[in-house]
Structures are given as structure tokens and as C-alpha cells.
Short mmCIF file of C-alpha atoms and ligand atoms in Angstrom, two decimals:
data_model
loop_
_atom_site.label_atom_id
_atom_site.label_comp_id
_atom_site.label_asym_id
_atom_site.label_seq_id
_atom_site.Cartn_x
_atom_site.Cartn_y
_atom_site.Cartn_z
CA LEU A 1 -31.60 -3.33 -8.51
CA LEU A 2 -31.58 -6.83 -6.93
CA ARG A 3 -28.09 -8.68 -7.96
CA ARG A 4 -27.75 -12.38 -7.95
CA ILE A 5 -24.10 -12.26 -6.27
CA PRO A 6 -22.55 -14.95 -4.05
CA ILE A 7 -23.77 -14.18 -0.69
CA GLN A 8 -20.22 -14.82 0.90
CA SER A 9 -18.63 -11.49 -0.44
CA TYR A 10 -18.39 -8.29 1.49
CA ILE A 11 -18.06 -4.67 0.90
CA LEU A 12 -16.29 -2.48 3.41
CA VAL A 13 -17.65 1.19 3.76
CA THR A 14 -15.72 3.71 5.57
CA GLY A 15 -17.97 6.66 6.94
CA GLY A 16 -20.91 4.30 6.13
CA LEU A 17 -22.91 6.24 8.75
CA GLY A 18 -22.45 9.57 7.23
CA PHE A 19 -24.83 11.17 4.99
CA ILE A 20 -23.83 9.78 1.59
CA GLY A 21 -22.19 6.55 3.36
CA SER A 22 -25.66 5.54 5.07
CA HIS A 23 -27.61 6.01 1.79
CA THR A 24 -24.93 4.05 -0.10
CA THR A 25 -24.92 1.43 2.65
CA LEU A 26 -28.60 0.89 2.49
CA GLU A 27 -28.50 0.68 -1.46
CA LEU A 28 -25.59 -1.90 -1.05
CA LEU A 29 -27.56 -3.97 1.24
CA LYS A 30 -30.87 -3.75 -1.19
CA ALA A 31 -28.50 -4.75 -3.89
CA ASN A 32 -27.65 -7.99 -1.96
CA TYR A 33 -24.37 -7.26 -0.56
CA ASN A 34 -22.99 -8.03 2.67
CA VAL A 35 -21.73 -4.61 4.42
CA ILE A 36 -18.88 -4.01 7.07
CA VAL A 37 -19.38 -0.20 8.09
CA ILE A 38 -16.35 1.40 9.51
CA ASP A 39 -17.53 4.84 11.22
CA ASN A 40 -15.92 6.78 14.11
CA LEU A 41 -19.04 8.43 14.75
CA SER A 42 -17.22 11.97 14.56
CA ASN A 43 -19.93 13.43 12.18
CA SER A 44 -22.73 10.81 12.70
CA PHE A 45 -25.05 8.97 15.07
CA GLU A 46 -25.09 5.13 15.90
CA ASN A 47 -28.94 5.12 15.43
CA VAL A 48 -28.33 5.43 12.06
CA PHE A 49 -26.87 1.93 11.87
CA ASP A 50 -30.14 0.60 13.43
CA ARG A 51 -32.31 2.79 10.79
CA ILE A 52 -30.40 1.43 7.86
CA SER A 53 -30.89 -2.34 9.36
CA LEU A 54 -34.51 -1.63 9.74
CA LEU A 55 -34.78 -0.46 6.17
CA ALA A 56 -32.86 -2.96 4.65
CA GLN A 57 -34.75 -5.80 6.62
CA LYS A 58 -38.10 -4.30 5.50
CA PHE A 59 -37.14 -4.33 1.78
CA HIS A 60 -35.88 -7.91 1.87
CA ASP A 61 -39.05 -9.03 3.69
CA GLU A 62 -41.11 -7.30 1.12
CA ASN A 63 -38.97 -9.18 -1.74
CA GLY A 64 -38.88 -12.43 0.41
CA ILE A 65 -35.19 -12.83 0.08
CA GLN A 66 -32.70 -13.33 2.84
CA MET A 67 -31.22 -10.29 4.44
CA PRO A 68 -27.45 -10.09 3.87
CA THR A 69 -25.25 -8.97 6.81
CA LEU A 70 -24.60 -5.47 8.22
CA ARG A 71 -21.89 -5.00 10.66
CA LEU A 72 -20.53 -1.75 12.17
CA HIS A 73 -16.72 -1.39 13.26
CA ALA A 74 -17.00 1.87 15.50
CA HIS A 75 -13.44 2.84 14.97
CA ASP A 76 -11.28 5.29 13.08
CA TYR A 77 -10.71 4.03 9.64
CA ARG A 78 -6.94 5.20 10.36
CA ASP A 79 -6.63 2.96 13.55
CA THR A 80 -4.67 0.18 11.86
CA SER A 81 -4.53 -1.50 15.07
CA SER A 82 -8.12 -2.19 15.06
CA LEU A 83 -8.42 -2.37 11.06
CA ARG A 84 -5.88 -5.40 10.80
CA PRO A 85 -7.88 -7.86 13.07
CA LEU A 86 -11.08 -6.79 11.27
CA LEU A 87 -9.55 -7.63 7.97
CA GLU A 88 -8.00 -10.91 9.36
CA GLU A 89 -11.64 -12.28 10.21
CA TYR A 90 -12.34 -12.03 6.25
CA GLN A 91 -9.12 -13.97 4.96
CA LEU A 92 -9.43 -16.58 2.85
CA PRO A 93 -6.85 -19.60 3.16
CA SER A 94 -3.83 -19.04 0.53
CA ARG A 95 -0.89 -20.73 1.26
CA TRP A 96 1.60 -19.61 -1.53
CA GLY A 97 -0.45 -17.22 -3.76
CA ALA A 98 -1.38 -13.66 -3.12
CA PRO A 99 -3.43 -12.88 -0.08
CA LYS A 100 -7.18 -13.34 -0.76
CA SER A 101 -10.11 -11.53 0.97
CA LYS A 102 -13.89 -12.15 1.22
CA ILE A 103 -14.05 -8.42 0.96
CA ALA A 104 -14.75 -7.85 -2.98
CA GLY A 105 -14.32 -3.95 -2.54
CA VAL A 106 -14.04 -0.74 -0.30
CA ILE A 107 -16.03 2.39 -0.59
CA HIS A 108 -14.04 5.10 1.08
CA PHE A 109 -16.03 8.00 2.43
CA ALA A 110 -14.48 8.82 5.54
CA ALA A 111 -12.90 12.24 5.19
CA TYR A 112 -13.27 15.98 6.53
CA LYS A 113 -15.49 17.87 4.04
CA ALA A 114 -15.72 21.42 5.14
CA VAL A 115 -14.42 23.84 2.65
CA GLU A 116 -13.94 26.86 4.94
CA GLU A 117 -12.77 24.68 7.84
CA SER A 118 -9.93 23.28 5.52
CA ILE A 119 -8.90 26.78 4.94
CA ARG A 120 -8.50 27.46 8.64
CA HIS A 121 -6.93 23.97 9.51
CA PRO A 122 -5.39 22.60 6.45
CA LEU A 123 -2.84 20.32 8.25
CA LYS A 124 -5.99 18.38 10.13
CA TYR A 125 -7.55 18.01 6.52
CA TYR A 126 -4.23 16.53 4.99
CA ALA A 127 -3.39 14.21 7.94
CA ASN A 128 -7.04 12.86 7.68
CA ASN A 129 -7.90 12.95 4.15
CA VAL A 130 -4.31 12.04 2.59
CA SER A 131 -2.21 10.33 5.16
CA GLY A 132 -5.21 8.35 6.20
CA LEU A 133 -5.65 7.27 2.76
CA ILE A 134 -2.12 6.16 2.15
CA ASP A 135 -1.92 3.87 5.23
CA PHE A 136 -5.46 2.73 4.72
CA ALA A 137 -4.82 1.67 0.90
CA SER A 138 -1.46 0.13 1.93
CA THR A 139 -3.12 -1.90 4.64
CA LEU A 140 -6.08 -3.08 2.19
CA GLY A 141 -3.28 -4.21 -0.34
CA GLU A 142 -1.54 -6.27 2.21
CA PHE A 143 -4.78 -8.09 2.57
CA GLY A 144 -5.36 -8.55 -1.22
CA ILE A 145 -8.23 -6.09 -1.14
CA LYS A 146 -7.92 -4.34 -4.31
CA THR A 147 -11.11 -3.01 -5.59
CA PHE A 148 -11.44 0.77 -4.12
CA ILE A 149 -14.11 3.19 -4.92
CA PHE A 150 -13.11 6.71 -3.76
CA SER A 151 -15.34 9.43 -2.74
CA SER A 152 -14.01 12.30 -4.74
CA SER A 153 -15.51 15.65 -5.44
CA ALA A 154 -16.59 18.50 -8.02
CA THR A 155 -14.50 20.81 -5.88
CA VAL A 156 -11.36 19.39 -7.88
CA TYR A 157 -12.81 21.41 -11.10
CA GLY A 158 -12.94 24.58 -8.85
CA THR A 159 -12.57 27.86 -10.91
CA LEU A 160 -12.90 25.78 -14.28
CA ALA A 161 -16.38 25.47 -13.45
CA THR A 162 -16.72 29.16 -14.21
CA SER A 163 -14.64 28.96 -17.41
CA GLY A 164 -17.33 27.89 -19.53
CA LEU A 165 -15.64 24.78 -20.35
CA PRO A 166 -18.27 21.86 -19.92
CA LEU A 167 -17.25 20.00 -16.83
CA LYS A 168 -16.10 16.64 -18.19
CA GLU A 169 -13.41 14.51 -16.27
CA GLU A 170 -10.96 15.01 -18.90
CA LEU A 171 -10.43 18.67 -17.42
CA CYS A 172 -8.67 17.14 -14.61
CA VAL A 173 -6.47 13.98 -15.59
CA HIS A 174 -3.55 12.28 -14.00
CA LYS A 175 -1.66 11.28 -17.26
CA GLU A 176 -1.65 12.51 -20.38
CA GLU A 177 -4.90 11.90 -22.52
CA GLN A 178 -5.92 12.42 -26.06
CA TYR A 179 -9.56 13.14 -27.40
CA ILE A 180 -11.16 14.27 -30.38
CA ASP A 181 -12.45 17.89 -30.30
CA ASP A 182 -15.57 19.13 -32.00
CA VAL A 183 -13.88 19.74 -35.41
CA GLY A 184 -12.47 16.06 -35.47
CA ALA A 185 -8.80 17.15 -34.46
CA VAL A 186 -7.03 14.98 -32.05
CA GLN A 187 -6.04 17.11 -28.93
CA THR A 188 -3.71 16.12 -26.05
CA ILE A 189 -4.39 16.83 -22.47
CA GLN A 190 -1.60 17.21 -20.06
CA PRO A 191 -2.06 16.06 -16.49
CA GLY A 192 -2.92 18.40 -13.74
CA CYS A 193 -5.81 20.32 -12.37
CA THR A 194 -5.47 24.24 -12.37
CA GLY A 195 -8.74 25.33 -10.77
CA ILE A 196 -8.77 24.31 -6.96
CA THR A 197 -9.47 27.11 -4.73
CA ASN A 198 -9.31 25.37 -1.19
CA PRO A 199 -7.29 22.54 0.95
CA TYR A 200 -10.11 20.35 0.90
CA GLY A 201 -10.32 20.39 -2.89
CA ARG A 202 -6.72 19.74 -2.99
CA THR A 203 -6.71 16.89 -0.66
CA LYS A 204 -9.46 15.04 -2.91
CA TRP A 205 -7.24 15.94 -5.91
CA ILE A 206 -4.05 14.58 -4.18
CA CYS A 207 -5.82 11.35 -3.10
CA GLU A 208 -6.95 10.90 -6.89
CA THR A 209 -3.35 11.25 -7.69
CA ILE A 210 -2.04 8.73 -5.17
CA LEU A 211 -4.76 6.15 -6.20
CA ALA A 212 -3.86 6.98 -9.95
CA ASP A 213 -0.23 6.03 -9.19
CA LEU A 214 -1.24 3.17 -7.17
CA ALA A 215 -3.18 1.59 -9.91
CA ALA A 216 -0.18 2.26 -12.45
CA SER A 217 2.08 0.49 -10.07
CA ASP A 218 -0.12 -2.53 -9.70
CA PRO A 219 -2.65 -3.96 -12.18
CA GLU A 220 -4.22 -5.93 -9.57
CA TRP A 221 -5.82 -2.64 -8.33
CA THR A 222 -9.17 -1.65 -9.90
CA ILE A 223 -9.84 2.08 -8.74
CA VAL A 224 -12.62 4.42 -9.30
CA ALA A 225 -12.76 8.03 -8.07
CA LEU A 226 -16.20 9.40 -7.86
CA ARG A 227 -16.50 13.28 -8.42
CA TYR A 228 -19.94 14.07 -6.68
CA PHE A 229 -21.52 17.46 -7.52
CA ASN A 230 -24.20 18.50 -4.88
CA PRO A 231 -25.84 15.66 -2.97
CA VAL A 232 -29.40 16.56 -1.64
CA GLY A 233 -32.34 15.02 -0.35
CA CYS A 234 -32.66 11.92 1.70
CA ASP A 235 -34.19 8.37 1.59
CA SER A 236 -37.91 8.28 0.83
CA SER A 237 -38.62 6.52 3.98
CA GLY A 238 -37.53 9.88 6.05
CA LEU A 239 -35.44 7.81 8.32
CA LEU A 240 -32.16 8.69 6.74
CA GLY A 241 -32.22 12.53 6.85
CA GLU A 242 -28.89 14.66 6.47
CA ASP A 243 -28.30 15.13 10.29
CA PRO A 244 -24.71 16.19 10.67
CA ARG A 245 -23.08 16.56 14.38
CA GLN A 246 -21.30 19.84 13.23
CA ALA A 247 -23.10 23.02 12.15
CA PRO A 248 -24.05 22.60 8.29
CA THR A 249 -22.64 24.78 5.47
CA ASN A 250 -24.23 23.19 2.75
CA LEU A 251 -27.44 24.69 1.41
CA LEU A 252 -29.91 22.26 1.89
CA PRO A 253 -29.11 21.50 5.71
CA VAL A 254 -29.02 25.39 6.16
CA VAL A 255 -32.45 25.50 4.64
CA VAL A 256 -33.69 22.78 6.94
CA LYS A 257 -32.48 24.86 10.04
CA VAL A 258 -34.53 27.86 8.78
CA MET A 259 -37.44 25.84 8.31
CA THR A 260 -37.07 24.30 11.60
CA GLY A 261 -36.88 27.65 13.15
CA GLN A 262 -33.21 26.91 14.41
CA TYR A 263 -31.92 29.69 12.22
CA SER A 264 -34.08 33.05 11.33
CA GLU A 265 -33.18 33.28 7.71
CA LEU A 266 -31.21 31.92 4.94
CA GLN A 267 -28.39 34.06 3.78
CA MET A 268 -28.04 33.46 -0.08
CA PHE A 269 -24.20 34.04 -0.72
CA GLY A 270 -24.05 36.31 -3.83
CA SER A 271 -27.10 37.75 -5.90
CA ASP A 272 -24.83 39.03 -8.52
CA TRP A 273 -23.60 36.03 -10.29
CA ASP A 274 -23.68 35.86 -14.10
CA THR A 275 -26.60 33.22 -13.66
CA VAL A 276 -30.14 33.31 -14.66
CA ASP A 277 -31.43 35.15 -11.35
CA GLY A 278 -27.73 36.20 -10.21
CA THR A 279 -27.94 33.31 -7.28
CA ALA A 280 -25.11 30.50 -7.68
CA VAL A 281 -26.19 27.53 -9.92
CA ARG A 282 -25.17 24.20 -8.64
CA ASP A 283 -25.82 20.36 -10.06
CA PHE A 284 -28.12 19.18 -7.28
CA ILE A 285 -28.07 15.28 -7.19
CA HIS A 286 -30.52 13.32 -5.10
CA VAL A 287 -28.40 11.37 -2.56
CA THR A 288 -30.36 7.96 -3.36
CA ASP A 289 -29.47 8.54 -7.07
CA LEU A 290 -25.75 9.30 -5.99
CA ALA A 291 -25.70 5.98 -3.90
CA ARG A 292 -26.86 4.02 -6.72
CA GLY A 293 -23.82 5.56 -8.64
CA HIS A 294 -21.57 3.72 -6.31
CA ILE A 295 -23.39 0.31 -6.91
CA ALA A 296 -22.87 1.03 -10.69
CA ALA A 297 -19.14 1.79 -10.20
CA LEU A 298 -18.50 -1.27 -7.89
CA SER A 299 -20.37 -3.78 -10.45
CA THR A 300 -18.66 -2.38 -13.20
CA ALA A 301 -15.17 -2.48 -11.44
CA ASN A 302 -15.99 -6.28 -10.08
CA GLU A 303 -17.20 -7.35 -13.67
CA GLY A 304 -13.85 -6.05 -15.18
CA LYS A 305 -15.72 -3.76 -17.47
CA LEU A 306 -13.80 -0.47 -16.64
CA THR A 307 -11.69 0.68 -19.73
CA GLU A 308 -8.66 1.59 -17.19
CA ASN A 309 -7.77 0.23 -13.85
CA PHE A 310 -7.89 3.78 -12.79
CA ARG A 311 -11.13 5.85 -13.70
CA THR A 312 -12.70 8.99 -12.81
CA PHE A 313 -16.62 9.81 -13.36
CA ASN A 314 -18.70 12.78 -12.50
CA LEU A 315 -21.70 11.97 -10.55
CA GLY A 316 -24.39 14.56 -11.16
CA THR A 317 -27.57 15.06 -13.01
CA GLY A 318 -25.83 17.17 -15.96
CA SER A 319 -28.33 20.12 -15.19
CA GLY A 320 -28.34 23.12 -12.76
CA ASN A 321 -30.65 24.83 -10.52
CA SER A 322 -30.08 28.32 -8.74
CA VAL A 323 -29.91 28.62 -5.01
CA LEU A 324 -33.27 30.72 -5.34
CA ASP A 325 -34.82 27.69 -7.43
CA VAL A 326 -33.86 25.52 -4.42
CA VAL A 327 -35.70 28.10 -1.89
CA THR A 328 -38.79 28.48 -4.23
CA THR A 329 -39.02 24.61 -4.53
CA MET A 330 -38.83 23.97 -1.26
CA GLU A 331 -41.45 26.56 -0.24
CA ALA A 332 -43.81 25.18 -2.86
CA VAL A 333 -43.16 21.47 -1.63
CA SER A 334 -43.60 22.36 2.11
CA ALA A 335 -46.09 25.14 1.79
CA LYS A 336 -43.93 27.22 4.21
CA SER A 337 -42.18 30.34 3.39
CA ILE A 338 -38.53 30.54 3.87
CA PRO A 339 -37.11 33.87 5.22
CA ARG A 340 -34.00 34.78 3.17
CA LYS A 341 -31.78 37.75 2.28
CA ALA A 342 -29.01 38.33 -0.45
CA ALA A 343 -25.50 38.16 1.03
CA ASP A 344 -22.03 38.82 -0.16
CA ARG A 345 -20.31 36.02 -1.90
CA ARG A 346 -18.67 33.49 0.16
CA ALA A 347 -15.16 32.89 -0.02
CA GLY A 348 -14.20 29.89 -2.29
CA ASP A 349 -17.36 29.82 -4.16
CA VAL A 350 -18.03 29.75 -7.93
CA GLY A 351 -20.99 30.89 -9.65
CA SER A 352 -21.90 27.86 -11.67
CA CYS A 353 -20.67 24.26 -11.29
CA VAL A 354 -22.89 21.55 -13.09
CA ALA A 355 -21.73 18.13 -14.45
CA VAL A 356 -21.24 16.75 -17.80
CA ALA A 357 -22.43 13.14 -16.66
CA ASP A 358 -21.88 11.61 -20.29
CA ARG A 359 -19.21 9.17 -19.10
CA SER A 360 -20.87 7.82 -16.04
CA ARG A 361 -24.05 7.20 -18.40
CA GLU A 362 -22.05 5.43 -21.10
CA GLU A 363 -19.35 3.40 -18.86
CA LEU A 364 -21.42 2.85 -15.76
CA GLN A 365 -24.81 2.36 -17.29
CA TRP A 366 -26.16 4.83 -14.56
CA LYS A 367 -27.99 8.08 -14.62
CA THR A 368 -29.97 10.08 -12.26
CA GLN A 369 -33.84 9.58 -11.97
CA LYS A 370 -34.97 12.10 -9.17
CA SER A 371 -35.44 15.61 -9.21
CA LEU A 372 -34.77 18.61 -7.11
CA LYS A 373 -38.47 18.49 -6.25
CA ASN A 374 -38.14 14.98 -5.11
CA ALA A 375 -35.21 15.85 -2.90
CA CYS A 376 -37.54 18.65 -1.31
CA GLU A 377 -40.39 16.20 -0.82
CA ASP A 378 -38.08 13.71 0.90
CA ILE A 379 -36.64 16.37 3.26
CA CYS A 380 -39.96 17.50 3.99
CA ASN A 381 -40.95 13.66 4.94
CA PHE A 382 -37.98 13.24 7.06
CA LEU A 383 -38.94 16.38 9.01
CA GLU A 384 -42.19 15.02 9.39
CA VAL A 385 -40.98 11.48 10.44
CA SER A 386 -38.46 13.19 12.76
CA GLY A 387 -41.25 15.46 14.28
CA LEU A 388 -39.09 18.26 13.41
CA SER A 389 -41.51 20.23 11.01
CA SER A 390 -43.27 22.91 13.11
C1 LIG B 401 -24.11 25.50 -2.66
C2 LIG B 401 -24.49 27.08 -3.15
C3 LIG B 401 -23.47 28.60 -1.86
C4 LIG B 401 -25.13 27.81 2.10
C5 LIG B 401 -19.82 22.26 -1.17
C6 LIG B 401 -18.38 21.68 -1.24
C7 LIG B 401 -18.07 20.60 -2.17
C8 LIG B 401 -18.91 19.35 -1.93
C9 LIG B 401 -20.47 19.91 -2.07
C10 LIG B 401 -17.92 17.70 -0.62
C11 LIG B 401 -23.21 27.83 -3.02
C12 LIG B 401 -24.84 28.85 -1.60
C13 LIG B 401 -24.82 27.83 0.68
C14 LIG B 401 -25.92 28.98 2.60
C15 LIG B 401 -26.06 29.71 0.49
N1 LIG B 401 -18.69 18.83 -0.65
N2 LIG B 401 -25.21 28.73 -0.03
N3 LIG B 401 -26.10 30.01 1.40
O1 LIG B 401 -20.21 25.10 -2.02
O2 LIG B 401 -21.48 24.05 -4.07
O3 LIG B 401 -19.80 22.64 -2.74
O4 LIG B 401 -20.56 21.08 -1.06
O5 LIG B 401 -17.48 17.45 -1.52
O6 LIG B 401 -16.64 20.26 -2.06
O7 LIG B 401 -17.67 22.81 -1.68
O8 LIG B 401 -22.12 23.63 -1.78
O9 LIG B 401 -24.32 23.64 -0.41
O10 LIG B 401 -21.91 24.71 0.23
O11 LIG B 401 -23.31 25.67 -1.44
O12 LIG B 401 -26.09 30.75 -0.56
O13 LIG B 401 -26.05 29.39 3.75
O14 LIG B 401 -25.40 27.65 -1.98
O15 LIG B 401 -23.14 29.91 -1.68
O16 LIG B 401 -23.67 28.69 -4.13
P1 LIG B 401 -20.89 23.95 -2.43
P2 LIG B 401 -22.94 24.58 -0.78
#
């Protein structure tokens, strides 16, 4: 994990205090990057910044190496009037050549991500997720900051997940691609993505398309879109749990609400799916594995090892667990029973969504190392450390 990189280079992380952002910021610091976090605190808490600092300092003390710098810019990433002066601070002198920056890359997490809310408020999602991205990338380009890791989502596969087709990146491409099928014939894939079921997923697909066009227009850009499956768990320290300001809709934070007595029972949306036990199946990936996937993508991009200057990768384990598996695993780990009941399917859901993670393994030299059980153990530890476990 410890990379020997020039300490003067910096990584800019938008949404760096959020669930995935905070874990990635911590892993970046452990990998010896300096980090500048941009976060407007709309769905995160400022004390997360202090906890990341504490954990990173502890890691570097234990390894006897100097702690890189960590800085918080507590503004909205769309506020270019505060973004520009920040980027100015990291400019390198360049009289006639292209602008150069100490910022070696950007990881862009800041976005709205609640599927059901996106159905009720699509314009809010298009403004923040899409218009925000356009202005942000345009400003970065002016400062010569052109290595960009984009937080995308398996939601772009949508109903393709239930087509029985293996969920490979090739199912949703931005330009015509060819591949060799199982019988050795050359197949051509047309650009497009046909399975998206909600505005949130469409914002992610549209952002990927915008970034693919940007990369095609200027070879100076190196852009990676990471399609997350279902991030779960938390750092093993118990200090960086998933603690959204807004009421959770994702499975594990809802299970936590039941475990801590804030909710009386878990509603399992759908018990008649065509799956092993009738409940829906997902690819639950430990958030620390997911964070390390960003480090792998960043170093592959910075070392010029990407096959193209726009590339998508699935970040998943490659295997599925059902909703009921999650409940029984958490019960076994916590020694607590979790009240639940079967309920109707939720709008926009699919029965199964599991990654094919071959491309990430082969091109990023990354694969997951933690299990669903590890994730449940780490959540229980977070509850213990936070004094939330009753
Ligand atoms: C998982 C399974 C639910 C809550 C979403 C977004 C996706 C991505 C990950 C951002 C489903 C079931 C859930 C509950 C339940 N986010 N469930 N009871 O829907 O797979 O993906 O989060 O990129 O964009 O769509 O995740 O955790 O909401 O649901 O039964 O109270 O758990 O029906 O089958 P999902 P989820």
C-alpha cells in the first residue's frame, strides 16, 4: 500500500467526507498522497475530517513515515468562486506552456445518490450531478488538472442486470466496441445503455458520456469511471461508519437502524424474486476494498497504463448475496435477532445485480479481499465504538 511518490503531489477529493469519500481519503493518505477534500457537509459531518486525520496519523506513526497533508475546503464543489482561488494555490509556474498543477488527480464523489428521491426531484439531480460536473471539469481543465476518477454506479446496468447477461463493462459503452464471443466470432457493440430505470442512474450514464466525449476531444485528459456495486461495511477502526444525515434507503444502514432500535423492523422488499431464497441478490463490496479500487485506478492512470484515456471499470466482488443472507450474517455476527418482514417490491429494484470484475482485476491489478461477514463485523465494531449498540 505504501507508495513512494513525490510528497508534493496532491489529490483533490470532492465529497471526501461522505461514506465512500471518507474511506477513500483515508486510503489515499495511507498510500502517501496529500489530499484536499471538498465537501459542503450536506450529507456528512465535519468530525469525519478529524477522524480521518487521527487514523492516518496513527498509521504513519506506526510505520515511522511522515504524514502527508490533509486539507478541508468546506464548500460546494459547484461554487466556482471559491474553487478557483483554491486551485490557484496549487498552480505551478508555466509562462508559455499549458497550465500545470501540483494536483495530480481528482476523485469526484460529490453527487446526489438516492434513487427514489431522483424520481421525485429529477431537476435537482440533473443540476447537481450533471451541470455541476460540466462546470467542474471545465474549471479543472483551465488549470491543467486532467486526471479524473469519476464515481459512477452499477445502476447504469439497470434491467440489464436481470437479462441473465454477465454484467461486463461492455454492456454499456460510449463508442462502438468489438469483442470476441465464446465461439471466437468478432461481435460489435453499439454505444448506448438500455436498462436504466431512474433519473439518478441516467445522471451517472450522462456524466460518463460527457466524460467520454471530453477524453475523445483532448488526449491530455485521462478519465476513469468506476461503476460501484453495493458498498457496505466500514473501516475496521470503527471510526468511519456509514452515518448519513438523511434517512437511509440502502439495506445495511437500514439494518443498523433496526439493530439500534431506531426502526422496529426491516422490510425486505420482495420475497418472490427468481433467486435462491426469493429475496433480491446484490454484489455487496466492502467499502475499504472499494476505496482501494480508487487508489489502483489513480495509480494506473497516473502511470499511463490505461488502454484508453477514457475507461470504465466495475468495482464489485463478482459474487452475490441475498438480502436474507445479509440479515442472517449480521444476526450471526452481532448475536442479535433482527426483526424483519417480507414486503412488496420497491419501485426501480431489480432481482439480481452482480458484477463481472475481470477487467478491474486484469487492468487495475485490484480485487476485493474482504467478505460480507467482515463488513458486518466492522459495522458491529462501529456501533460498539460509537456507543450505539444496545
Ligand atoms: C439493496 C437490496 C432492496 C432497503 C442502490 C442504488 C445504487 C447504488 C447502491 C449509488 C435491494 C433491498 C433495501 C430496505 C430492502 N447507489 N432493501 N429493505 O437498490 O441495490 O442500489 O444503492 O450508486 O445506485 O440503486 O441498494 O441497498 O438500496 O438495496 O429489502 O429497507 O436491499 O430492495 O434489493 P440497491 P439498496
